[in-house]
Structure formats: structure tokens, C-alpha cells
Amino acid sequence: MVRWFQSFPRPPRVGRVAPGGVPEQDLVVPSRLAVLRTALARIGTTLDEVLTCAELTREAVRQVGGAAAVLRVGEAVAQYEAVKGDAALLPGVPWAMAAAREAIAPGEAASPIHFAAVGGARPALCVPLTTDGHPYGGLVCARGRDAFTAAEAELLGLLAERAASHIRHAREHERVSGIVGDLQRALLAEPGRPHPNLDVAIRYMPVGPSALVGGDWCETVRLHFGRTLLVVGDVMGHGLEAAVDMTAYRSSLRYIASADLPPHRVLRQLDDSASTDPDRRPATCLIARVDPNRGQVTLASAGHLPPAVIDGQGRTSLLPVPVGPPLGTGLGGYEPATYRLDPSQTLVLFTDGLVEHRGEDIDHSLDRLAGLDFGAARGVEQVIDTVLARLDAKRAEDDVAVLAAQLHERVLRGDGEGP
């Protein structure tokens, strides 16, 4: 292919010197390269296919005037898209469709198709919108003056190739994002159901606009004699990789919890299991075993933040829990802590994304949570709505998972259920 800048007449060579002592002929090629580089840089600024087409036609009109539009092959209804300039200048869609198919015909080198200006018809040009053998349609340009020159056709071809490359990337990104979304939805298994003697509400808020689930998770497991295991965990990192490890931790937890071990022994076995997998990311975890018949909760922590308790007057406090090392280290060393829990209280387990702010000491972050007054907030759903709103969780810098639980008052009057 002849380079665009070589299609222009060469400048005079006889003794002409630009300011600064540089011969003018040495400045022409770099200046045209700079123009071309600037034009190409205006196309494909995002992974949005529609925006890329609009950037292409806008730049085409900027470079050669007239009007420009994109015609994509394979569309159910053929029509011009991303039209810039005077649409009345554009040739009929049937000619453009035929030209686009001819321009990107299989087994042939892609080349521009000129519209013959016969009988007063305006000159037009269809440039193939293709890259690496992947056809996407054509860039159609038209104007009400002279036909397009070879240099203009080559310039438009470069712009179209740039756009086609970004369209390919955009479609691949959309395809991969769809696969990731399907996988994330599969990974986002619903937590188990607690016993009817316990009200539980859970919220996930993965960081990032495209994430469905990250490394944060909540789980509930029914145990014998009306007890329920409440779990919240946080896998290091974000995105799909963290979500995969999150699923592995949840699966291990469900299996280990079926043996009805106390929380600190569940953590020990989780740690042992995770430490044997060299690719498993470390995770923090907090386990609470709620026993409505005894009116108590037993807690154990693997590097996780302590839970909060909201009393009947809406006041918030944190429950101190001995903190062991994160899961996956193989160090073990987890200890339990037991507290009274009655139906007037709400137990709240959460991941650090709920409270942490970059550059802020974690104690200050926890103090902000402990300083919340829930007033007349009642019910686990209302409690979670309040804590997410008060702590502005929509702007969280990390994934957020919150679990709130309340005992049913009737259980403490002696009608707890068995396994």
C-alpha cells in the first residue's frame, strides 16, 4: 500500500530553509505524520462500538468534508449509522450495501469502491471497515464537489482500519464480559437458609460498574438443635479470580460445617484446607454460631473485623473477638468468644469495604460505625438499608458484604426447634 504522505507532491528542494535552519523538505513528512497520528488518536477512545463509529464519521468529515456514515454488514435492516454532515449527500443504501460487500469480498484485498458521478450524481466512496480479515461493513463518504482522490481514499482507509480494530476489541470485550457475567452469576450461589427462629438479611455490593460478584461473601448454615452458623468472608483481590476462590472457600465451609464443629475449629479446618492449595488466595473470615435456645452467639475470627450489635434503643457497639491469622496461611490459632444475644438486638457482620477509607486508620473507620444511632430502625432489612446509607456504601472503595440477623422472641420462650 502506498503511504498516505507519499501521495502528495514533494516540496521544492532548492535552497528553502525553515526558521531554525532546518530544510523545509525535512519538515513536511513529519508534519503530515503528526496530522495522521492526531486523526487516528481521535478514533477508538472507548470500548463502545457505537461511539467508535461516531468518532470515525466525525473524523472523516473533518478530513475530507461532505458527509460520512457507517453501514454495517449482517444487519437485519440495512441503514446508515453514525451519520455526520449533510445526510442528503449520501448515496442510496442499496448501492452502499453492494459496495460494502464488494469492498470486503472474501479472498480479495479490501479496497475502496468509488461511486461514479454520472448524470449529476454526487461523488461517493465506500471504504471497507475491516481488520485482520474481520469485516464489519463500510465507511461511506460523499460530497458535492470533485471525486475523492487516491490520497483521500487511502487516508479514509487508514481511519476505517483503525475504527475496525477498535470495533473488534469492543465486540471481544463484550463477548468476554458476557462470559464473565454468566460465570459470576453461577458463582453467586444463594446462601443457605437459616432456621425459622432467625431473621437474616444479606447484601452484596461488588466494587466496579461491571462486577456482579467479587471476593466478599456471606453464608448461613443450619446446624442441629435450632442453631445457625452465620459467616462473612473476604478473599484478597477483586473480580473473577477472587470470586472463584470465594466459591472454593464457601464450598469448603459448607462441607466442614456439616460436622457441627464450634466456630474456631471450623476456621482451623478451613485454614488447613486452603493452605494446601498454592494458588488459593488468602481470605479473612468471621463465623458466628447463633443459639436461640440459649440466647447466645459464639464468634471466631480469621483476620476479620469484629461484628456490630445494635440494641433495642438503636445504639451500636462492637463485640471484641480474638483475631487469628487469615485463612490460607496454615498458621491456625483461632479462639472463640461467646456473648449474650436477645431478640431486641441485631447482630451485623460485614466486610471491610463497608467502613474503610483509603488513608484512614481502621480504628477511626470502626468508630464511625459504632457511632451510628439507628433510632427506631426495626427489622433486618431496614437495619441494612440504614447502615449502607449512613456509611455511603455506594461510594465504597472495596467490595461490600453485610449480614444482619435477629432472633425471634418466641424462641426464647421455649419453642426452639430441633435439627
mmCIF file of C-alpha atoms in Angstrom, residues 4 31-45 52 55-64 155-156 158-160 162-163 166:
data_model
loop_
_atom_site.group_PDB
_atom_site.id
_atom_site.type_symbol
_atom_site.label_atom_id
_atom_site.label_comp_id
_atom_site.label_asym_id
_atom_site.label_seq_id
_atom_site.Cartn_x
_atom_site.Cartn_y
_atom_site.Cartn_z
ATOM 1 C CA TRP A 4 -0.567 8.455 2.509
ATOM 2 C CA SER A 31 4.217 17.244 9.985
ATOM 3 C CA ARG A 32 1.925 15.039 7.918
ATOM 4 C CA LEU A 33 2.706 12.097 10.164
ATOM 5 C CA ALA A 34 1.738 14.249 13.119
ATOM 6 C CA VAL A 35 -1.566 15.122 11.439
ATOM 7 C CA LEU A 36 -2.262 11.462 10.720
ATOM 8 C CA ARG A 37 -1.307 10.438 14.248
ATOM 9 C CA THR A 38 -3.677 13.047 15.693
ATOM 10 C CA ALA A 39 -6.514 11.935 13.408
ATOM 11 C CA LEU A 40 -6.077 8.274 14.366
ATOM 12 C CA ALA A 41 -5.922 9.132 18.053
ATOM 13 C CA ARG A 42 -9.436 10.609 17.882
ATOM 14 C CA ILE A 43 -10.890 7.205 16.964
ATOM 15 C CA GLY A 44 -11.419 4.392 19.444
ATOM 16 C CA THR A 45 -11.188 6.351 22.676
ATOM 17 C CA THR A 52 -16.230 4.441 17.844
ATOM 18 C CA GLU A 55 -15.740 9.130 16.092
ATOM 19 C CA LEU A 56 -14.878 7.603 12.709
ATOM 20 C CA THR A 57 -17.505 9.514 10.730
ATOM 21 C CA ARG A 58 -16.735 12.738 12.588
ATOM 22 C CA GLU A 59 -13.051 12.446 11.723
ATOM 23 C CA ALA A 60 -13.832 11.508 8.113
ATOM 24 C CA VAL A 61 -15.872 14.693 7.644
ATOM 25 C CA ARG A 62 -13.148 16.696 9.363
ATOM 26 C CA GLN A 63 -10.546 15.382 6.893
ATOM 27 C CA VAL A 64 -12.382 15.349 3.544
ATOM 28 C CA LEU A 155 -6.425 8.324 4.401
ATOM 29 C CA LEU A 156 -10.037 7.247 4.894
ATOM 30 C CA LEU A 158 -6.456 4.143 7.474
ATOM 31 C CA LEU A 159 -9.155 5.756 9.607
ATOM 32 C CA ALA A 160 -11.579 2.922 8.824
ATOM 33 C CA ARG A 162 -8.310 1.977 12.966
ATOM 34 C CA ALA A 163 -12.032 2.028 13.747
ATOM 35 C CA HIS A 166 -11.390 -0.941 17.935
#
